JSON list of C-alpha atoms in Angstrom, two decimals:
[
{"chain": "P", "resi": 24, "resn": "MET", "atom": "CA", "xyz": [-82.26, -91.17, -196.01]},
{"chain": "P", "resi": 25, "resn": "LYS", "atom": "CA", "xyz": [-84.86, -93.72, -197.09]},
{"chain": "P", "resi": 26, "resn": "PRO", "atom": "CA", "xyz": [-86.64, -95.84, -194.54]},
{"chain": "P", "resi": 27, "resn": "LEU", "atom": "CA", "xyz": [-85.49, -99.45, -194.17]},
{"chain": "P", "resi": 28, "resn": "SER", "atom": "CA", "xyz": [-88.73, -100.78, -195.58]},
{"chain": "P", "resi": 29, "resn": "ASP", "atom": "CA", "xyz": [-88.21, -98.79, -198.83]},
{"chain": "P", "resi": 30, "resn": "ARG", "atom": "CA", "xyz": [-84.68, -100.09, -199.17]},
{"chain": "P", "resi": 31, "resn": "LEU", "atom": "CA", "xyz": [-85.79, -103.70, -198.53]},
{"chain": "P", "resi": 32, "resn": "GLY", "atom": "CA", "xyz": [-88.52, -103.37, -201.17]},
{"chain": "P", "resi": 33, "resn": "SER", "atom": "CA", "xyz": [-86.42, -101.61, -203.80]},
{"chain": "P", "resi": 34, "resn": "LEU", "atom": "CA", "xyz": [-85.86, -102.89, -207.28]},
{"chain": "P", "resi": 35, "resn": "SER", "atom": "CA", "xyz": [-82.16, -102.20, -206.95]},
{"chain": "P", "resi": 36, "resn": "LEU", "atom": "CA", "xyz": [-82.03, -104.72, -204.07]},
{"chain": "P", "resi": 37, "resn": "THR", "atom": "CA", "xyz": [-83.97, -107.16, -206.26]},
{"chain": "P", "resi": 38, "resn": "THR", "atom": "CA", "xyz": [-81.45, -106.72, -209.06]},
{"chain": "P", "resi": 39, "resn": "PHE", "atom": "CA", "xyz": [-78.46, -107.00, -206.73]},
{"chain": "P", "resi": 40, "resn": "THR", "atom": "CA", "xyz": [-79.92, -110.16, -205.07]},
{"chain": "P", "resi": 41, "resn": "LEU", "atom": "CA", "xyz": [-80.63, -111.80, -208.44]},
{"chain": "P", "resi": 42, "resn": "VAL", "atom": "CA", "xyz": [-77.06, -111.09, -209.63]},
{"chain": "P", "resi": 43, "resn": "ILE", "atom": "CA", "xyz": [-75.65, -112.60, -206.41]},
{"chain": "P", "resi": 44, "resn": "LEU", "atom": "CA", "xyz": [-77.95, -115.61, -206.85]},
{"chain": "P", "resi": 45, "resn": "LEU", "atom": "CA", "xyz": [-76.77, -116.07, -210.43]},
{"chain": "P", "resi": 46, "resn": "LEU", "atom": "CA", "xyz": [-73.14, -115.96, -209.33]},
{"chain": "P", "resi": 47, "resn": "TRP", "atom": "CA", "xyz": [-73.82, -118.31, -206.40]},
{"chain": "P", "resi": 48, "resn": "LEU", "atom": "CA", "xyz": [-75.56, -120.88, -208.60]},
{"chain": "P", "resi": 49, "resn": "THR", "atom": "CA", "xyz": [-72.74, -120.60, -211.14]},
{"chain": "P", "resi": 50, "resn": "TRP", "atom": "CA", "xyz": [-70.31, -121.39, -208.35]},
{"chain": "P", "resi": 51, "resn": "GLY", "atom": "CA", "xyz": [-72.46, -124.45, -207.50]},
{"chain": "P", "resi": 52, "resn": "ILE", "atom": "CA", "xyz": [-72.39, -125.63, -211.12]},
{"chain": "P", "resi": 53, "resn": "LEU", "atom": "CA", "xyz": [-68.59, -125.31, -211.11]},
{"chain": "P", "resi": 54, "resn": "LEU", "atom": "CA", "xyz": [-68.38, -127.25, -207.85]},
{"chain": "P", "resi": 55, "resn": "THR", "atom": "CA", "xyz": [-70.18, -130.24, -209.47]},
{"chain": "P", "resi": 56, "resn": "ASN", "atom": "CA", "xyz": [-67.27, -130.66, -211.82]},
{"chain": "P", "resi": 57, "resn": "SER", "atom": "CA", "xyz": [-65.33, -132.08, -208.89]},
{"chain": "P", "resi": 58, "resn": "GLU", "atom": "CA", "xyz": [-66.19, -135.70, -208.17]},
{"chain": "P", "resi": 59, "resn": "ALA", "atom": "CA", "xyz": [-66.19, -135.14, -204.42]},
{"chain": "P", "resi": 60, "resn": "PHE", "atom": "CA", "xyz": [-68.62, -132.21, -204.62]},
{"chain": "P", "resi": 61, "resn": "TYR", "atom": "CA", "xyz": [-70.74, -134.03, -207.16]},
{"chain": "P", "resi": 62, "resn": "ARG", "atom": "CA", "xyz": [-71.16, -136.86, -204.64]},
{"chain": "P", "resi": 63, "resn": "GLY", "atom": "CA", "xyz": [-71.98, -134.32, -201.96]},
{"chain": "P", "resi": 64, "resn": "PHE", "atom": "CA", "xyz": [-74.72, -132.75, -204.09]},
{"chain": "P", "resi": 65, "resn": "ASP", "atom": "CA", "xyz": [-76.06, -136.28, -204.84]},
{"chain": "P", "resi": 66, "resn": "ALA", "atom": "CA", "xyz": [-76.09, -137.05, -201.12]},
{"chain": "P", "resi": 67, "resn": "MET", "atom": "CA", "xyz": [-77.95, -133.82, -200.46]},
{"chain": "P", "resi": 68, "resn": "ASN", "atom": "CA", "xyz": [-80.58, -134.71, -203.02]},
{"chain": "P", "resi": 69, "resn": "ARG", "atom": "CA", "xyz": [-81.11, -138.20, -201.59]},
{"chain": "P", "resi": 70, "resn": "THR", "atom": "CA", "xyz": [-81.79, -137.15, -197.95]},
{"chain": "P", "resi": 71, "resn": "LEU", "atom": "CA", "xyz": [-83.80, -134.56, -196.12]},
{"chain": "P", "resi": 72, "resn": "LEU", "atom": "CA", "xyz": [-82.01, -131.30, -195.61]},
{"chain": "P", "resi": 73, "resn": "ARG", "atom": "CA", "xyz": [-82.04, -131.41, -191.81]},
{"chain": "P", "resi": 74, "resn": "GLU", "atom": "CA", "xyz": [-80.42, -134.89, -191.85]},
{"chain": "P", "resi": 75, "resn": "TRP", "atom": "CA", "xyz": [-77.82, -133.80, -194.44]},
{"chain": "P", "resi": 76, "resn": "LEU", "atom": "CA", "xyz": [-76.82, -130.66, -192.55]},
{"chain": "P", "resi": 77, "resn": "THR", "atom": "CA", "xyz": [-76.42, -132.49, -189.26]},
{"chain": "P", "resi": 78, "resn": "SER", "atom": "CA", "xyz": [-74.57, -135.49, -190.62]},
{"chain": "P", "resi": 79, "resn": "GLU", "atom": "CA", "xyz": [-70.87, -135.88, -189.97]},
{"chain": "P", "resi": 80, "resn": "THR", "atom": "CA", "xyz": [-70.23, -136.87, -193.57]},
{"chain": "P", "resi": 81, "resn": "GLY", "atom": "CA", "xyz": [-70.14, -134.42, -196.38]},
{"chain": "P", "resi": 82, "resn": "SER", "atom": "CA", "xyz": [-68.06, -131.40, -197.27]},
{"chain": "P", "resi": 83, "resn": "THR", "atom": "CA", "xyz": [-68.11, -128.36, -194.95]},
{"chain": "P", "resi": 84, "resn": "MET", "atom": "CA", "xyz": [-67.55, -126.18, -197.96]},
{"chain": "P", "resi": 85, "resn": "LEU", "atom": "CA", "xyz": [-70.61, -127.64, -199.73]},
{"chain": "P", "resi": 86, "resn": "LYS", "atom": "CA", "xyz": [-72.74, -127.11, -196.57]},
{"chain": "P", "resi": 87, "resn": "ALA", "atom": "CA", "xyz": [-71.47, -123.54, -196.32]},
{"chain": "P", "resi": 88, "resn": "TRP", "atom": "CA", "xyz": [-72.33, -123.00, -199.97]},
{"chain": "P", "resi": 89, "resn": "PHE", "atom": "CA", "xyz": [-75.88, -124.27, -199.35]},
{"chain": "P", "resi": 90, "resn": "VAL", "atom": "CA", "xyz": [-76.31, -122.10, -196.21]},
{"chain": "P", "resi": 91, "resn": "GLY", "atom": "CA", "xyz": [-75.20, -119.12, -198.30]},
{"chain": "P", "resi": 92, "resn": "LEU", "atom": "CA", "xyz": [-77.69, -120.06, -201.03]},
{"chain": "P", "resi": 93, "resn": "CYS", "atom": "CA", "xyz": [-80.42, -120.17, -198.41]},
{"chain": "P", "resi": 94, "resn": "GLY", "atom": "CA", "xyz": [-79.30, -116.75, -197.13]},
{"chain": "P", "resi": 95, "resn": "VAL", "atom": "CA", "xyz": [-79.56, -115.24, -200.63]},
{"chain": "P", "resi": 96, "resn": "MET", "atom": "CA", "xyz": [-82.99, -116.78, -201.06]},
{"chain": "P", "resi": 97, "resn": "VAL", "atom": "CA", "xyz": [-84.13, -115.36, -197.66]},
{"chain": "P", "resi": 98, "resn": "LEU", "atom": "CA", "xyz": [-82.99, -111.91, -198.77]},
{"chain": "P", "resi": 99, "resn": "LEU", "atom": "CA", "xyz": [-84.91, -112.38, -202.03]},
{"chain": "P", "resi": 100, "resn": "GLY", "atom": "CA", "xyz": [-87.99, -113.45, -200.06]},
{"chain": "P", "resi": 101, "resn": "VAL", "atom": "CA", "xyz": [-87.76, -110.40, -197.74]},
{"chain": "P", "resi": 102, "resn": "ASN", "atom": "CA", "xyz": [-87.44, -108.22, -200.80]},
{"chain": "P", "resi": 103, "resn": "LEU", "atom": "CA", "xyz": [-90.45, -109.93, -202.35]},
{"chain": "P", "resi": 104, "resn": "VAL", "atom": "CA", "xyz": [-92.60, -109.31, -199.26]},
{"chain": "P", "resi": 105, "resn": "PHE", "atom": "CA", "xyz": [-91.64, -105.66, -198.91]},
{"chain": "P", "resi": 106, "resn": "CYS", "atom": "CA", "xyz": [-91.86, -104.98, -202.69]},
{"chain": "P", "resi": 107, "resn": "THR", "atom": "CA", "xyz": [-95.28, -106.62, -202.86]},
{"chain": "P", "resi": 108, "resn": "TRP", "atom": "CA", "xyz": [-96.57, -104.81, -199.76]},
{"chain": "P", "resi": 109, "resn": "LYS", "atom": "CA", "xyz": [-95.13, -101.40, -200.56]},
{"chain": "P", "resi": 110, "resn": "ARG", "atom": "CA", "xyz": [-95.51, -101.19, -204.30]},
{"chain": "P", "resi": 111, "resn": "ILE", "atom": "CA", "xyz": [-98.18, -103.47, -205.62]},
{"chain": "P", "resi": 112, "resn": "PHE", "atom": "CA", "xyz": [-100.80, -103.02, -202.90]},
{"chain": "P", "resi": 113, "resn": "ASN", "atom": "CA", "xyz": [-100.41, -99.23, -203.16]},
{"chain": "P", "resi": 114, "resn": "LEU", "atom": "CA", "xyz": [-100.70, -99.35, -206.93]},
{"chain": "P", "resi": 115, "resn": "LEU", "atom": "CA", "xyz": [-103.85, -101.44, -206.67]},
{"chain": "P", "resi": 116, "resn": "LYS", "atom": "CA", "xyz": [-105.39, -98.82, -204.35]},
{"chain": "P", "resi": 117, "resn": "VAL", "atom": "CA", "xyz": [-104.68, -95.93, -206.63]},
{"chain": "P", "resi": 118, "resn": "HIS", "atom": "CA", "xyz": [-104.91, -97.33, -210.18]},
{"chain": "P", "resi": 119, "resn": "PHE", "atom": "CA", "xyz": [-106.50, -100.75, -210.20]},
{"chain": "P", "resi": 120, "resn": "THR", "atom": "CA", "xyz": [-105.82, -102.62, -213.49]},
{"chain": "P", "resi": 121, "resn": "ALA", "atom": "CA", "xyz": [-105.85, -106.24, -214.48]},
{"chain": "P", "resi": 122, "resn": "ALA", "atom": "CA", "xyz": [-102.13, -106.15, -215.26]},
{"chain": "P", "resi": 123, "resn": "LYS", "atom": "CA", "xyz": [-101.28, -104.95, -211.74]},
{"chain": "P", "resi": 124, "resn": "LEU", "atom": "CA", "xyz": [-103.54, -107.55, -210.21]},
{"chain": "P", "resi": 125, "resn": "LEU", "atom": "CA", "xyz": [-101.78, -110.18, -212.30]},
{"chain": "P", "resi": 126, "resn": "MET", "atom": "CA", "xyz": [-98.39, -108.98, -210.99]},
{"chain": "P", "resi": 127, "resn": "LEU", "atom": "CA", "xyz": [-99.65, -109.31, -207.47]},
{"chain": "P", "resi": 128, "resn": "VAL", "atom": "CA", "xyz": [-100.80, -112.88, -208.20]},
{"chain": "P", "resi": 129, "resn": "VAL", "atom": "CA", "xyz": [-97.47, -113.78, -209.82]},
{"chain": "P", "resi": 130, "resn": "HIS", "atom": "CA", "xyz": [-95.46, -112.37, -206.84]},
{"chain": "P", "resi": 131, "resn": "THR", "atom": "CA", "xyz": [-97.69, -114.20, -204.31]},
{"chain": "P", "resi": 132, "resn": "LEU", "atom": "CA", "xyz": [-97.49, -117.51, -206.23]},
{"chain": "P", "resi": 133, "resn": "PHE", "atom": "CA", "xyz": [-93.71, -117.21, -206.50]},
{"chain": "P", "resi": 134, "resn": "GLY", "atom": "CA", "xyz": [-93.44, -116.75, -202.73]},
{"chain": "P", "resi": 135, "resn": "LEU", "atom": "CA", "xyz": [-95.78, -119.72, -202.08]},
{"chain": "P", "resi": 136, "resn": "VAL", "atom": "CA", "xyz": [-93.78, -121.99, -204.47]},
{"chain": "P", "resi": 137, "resn": "ALA", "atom": "CA", "xyz": [-90.49, -120.98, -202.84]},
{"chain": "P", "resi": 138, "resn": "LEU", "atom": "CA", "xyz": [-91.90, -121.69, -199.36]},
{"chain": "P", "resi": 139, "resn": "GLY", "atom": "CA", "xyz": [-93.32, -125.05, -200.52]},
{"chain": "P", "resi": 140, "resn": "HIS", "atom": "CA", "xyz": [-90.05, -125.98, -202.05]},
{"chain": "P", "resi": 141, "resn": "PHE", "atom": "CA", "xyz": [-88.17, -125.21, -198.86]},
{"chain": "P", "resi": 142, "resn": "ALA", "atom": "CA", "xyz": [-90.75, -127.15, -196.80]},
{"chain": "P", "resi": 143, "resn": "GLY", "atom": "CA", "xyz": [-90.25, -130.18, -199.10]},
{"chain": "P", "resi": 144, "resn": "PHE", "atom": "CA", "xyz": [-86.53, -130.08, -198.19]},
{"chain": "P", "resi": 145, "resn": "MET", "atom": "CA", "xyz": [-87.25, -130.08, -194.46]},
{"chain": "P", "resi": 146, "resn": "VAL", "atom": "CA", "xyz": [-90.19, -132.39, -193.71]},
{"chain": "P", "resi": 147, "resn": "GLY", "atom": "CA", "xyz": [-91.33, -135.82, -194.68]},
{"chain": "P", "resi": 148, "resn": "PHE", "atom": "CA", "xyz": [-89.41, -138.73, -196.08]},
{"chain": "P", "resi": 149, "resn": "ARG", "atom": "CA", "xyz": [-87.07, -138.94, -199.01]},
{"chain": "P", "resi": 150, "resn": "HIS", "atom": "CA", "xyz": [-86.36, -142.19, -200.77]},
{"chain": "P", "resi": 151, "resn": "GLU", "atom": "CA", "xyz": [-84.76, -142.31, -204.17]},
{"chain": "P", "resi": 152, "resn": "ASP", "atom": "CA", "xyz": [-84.69, -145.13, -206.71]},
{"chain": "P", "resi": 153, "resn": "VAL", "atom": "CA", "xyz": [-87.49, -147.18, -205.21]},
{"chain": "P", "resi": 154, "resn": "ARG", "atom": "CA", "xyz": [-89.02, -149.33, -207.99]},
{"chain": "P", "resi": 155, "resn": "LEU", "atom": "CA", "xyz": [-91.88, -151.64, -207.08]},
{"chain": "P", "resi": 156, "resn": "LYS", "atom": "CA", "xyz": [-93.87, -154.14, -209.06]},
{"chain": "P", "resi": 157, "resn": "GLN", "atom": "CA", "xyz": [-97.25, -155.53, -208.28]},
{"chain": "P", "resi": 158, "resn": "GLY", "atom": "CA", "xyz": [-97.18, -157.41, -204.96]},
{"chain": "P", "resi": 159, "resn": "GLN", "atom": "CA", "xyz": [-93.93, -155.87, -203.81]},
{"chain": "P", "resi": 160, "resn": "SER", "atom": "CA", "xyz": [-93.49, -153.61, -200.77]},
{"chain": "P", "resi": 161, "resn": "PHE", "atom": "CA", "xyz": [-90.91, -151.17, -199.46]},
{"chain": "P", "resi": 162, "resn": "GLN", "atom": "CA", "xyz": [-90.19, -150.49, -195.73]},
{"chain": "P", "resi": 163, "resn": "ALA", "atom": "CA", "xyz": [-89.95, -146.75, -195.20]},
{"chain": "P", "resi": 164, "resn": "ASN", "atom": "CA", "xyz": [-88.88, -144.83, -192.07]},
{"chain": "P", "resi": 165, "resn": "ALA", "atom": "CA", "xyz": [-90.80, -144.82, -188.81]},
{"chain": "P", "resi": 166, "resn": "GLY", "atom": "CA", "xyz": [-92.54, -148.13, -189.51]},
{"chain": "P", "resi": 167, "resn": "TYR", "atom": "CA", "xyz": [-94.34, -147.00, -192.65]},
{"chain": "P", "resi": 168, "resn": "GLU", "atom": "CA", "xyz": [-94.61, -149.44, -195.56]},
{"chain": "P", "resi": 169, "resn": "ILE", "atom": "CA", "xyz": [-95.42, -148.78, -199.16]},
{"chain": "P", "resi": 170, "resn": "ARG", "atom": "CA", "xyz": [-97.08, -151.67, -200.94]},
{"chain": "P", "resi": 171, "resn": "VAL", "atom": "CA", "xyz": [-98.25, -152.03, -204.55]},
{"chain": "P", "resi": 172, "resn": "GLU", "atom": "CA", "xyz": [-101.31, -154.26, -204.44]},
{"chain": "P", "resi": 173, "resn": "ASN", "atom": "CA", "xyz": [-102.75, -153.73, -207.84]},
{"chain": "P", "resi": 174, "resn": "ILE", "atom": "CA", "xyz": [-101.75, -152.05, -211.07]},
{"chain": "P", "resi": 175, "resn": "ASN", "atom": "CA", "xyz": [-104.61, -151.39, -213.44]},
{"chain": "P", "resi": 176, "resn": "PHE", "atom": "CA", "xyz": [-104.10, -149.85, -216.88]},
{"chain": "P", "resi": 177, "resn": "SER", "atom": "CA", "xyz": [-107.44, -148.65, -218.19]}
]
């Protein structure tokens, strides 16, 4: 029997996870055909994730769908880490080529982009549809204010 690290870094797990991700996203697309779920997705996009998940409003099914999506992405991330560690680093030790180094860079950048995207959901402020002209201001959360003092087209 293979060690757990080999199974977590296997290409068959990658393929399985990507198929599940494709089916999960297809289900999300189908959910948006319903007006109620469309409004739920819109509300999710307009607020920070932690606020949306803890709010009393919103569909429990949509929140469960999103938690499931996060679970699939975590599995893909674990697979990425083990695959990168087990396969690509070992390949670089034995037969170093520019193509293998490029694959390591691509895998690393994909992981960093996914982590940054998730962090953008969780921290900071989210305000949609704020349009300001010169001299106008907008009162953001926690006492912050955004003010446009000067617009200069050069």
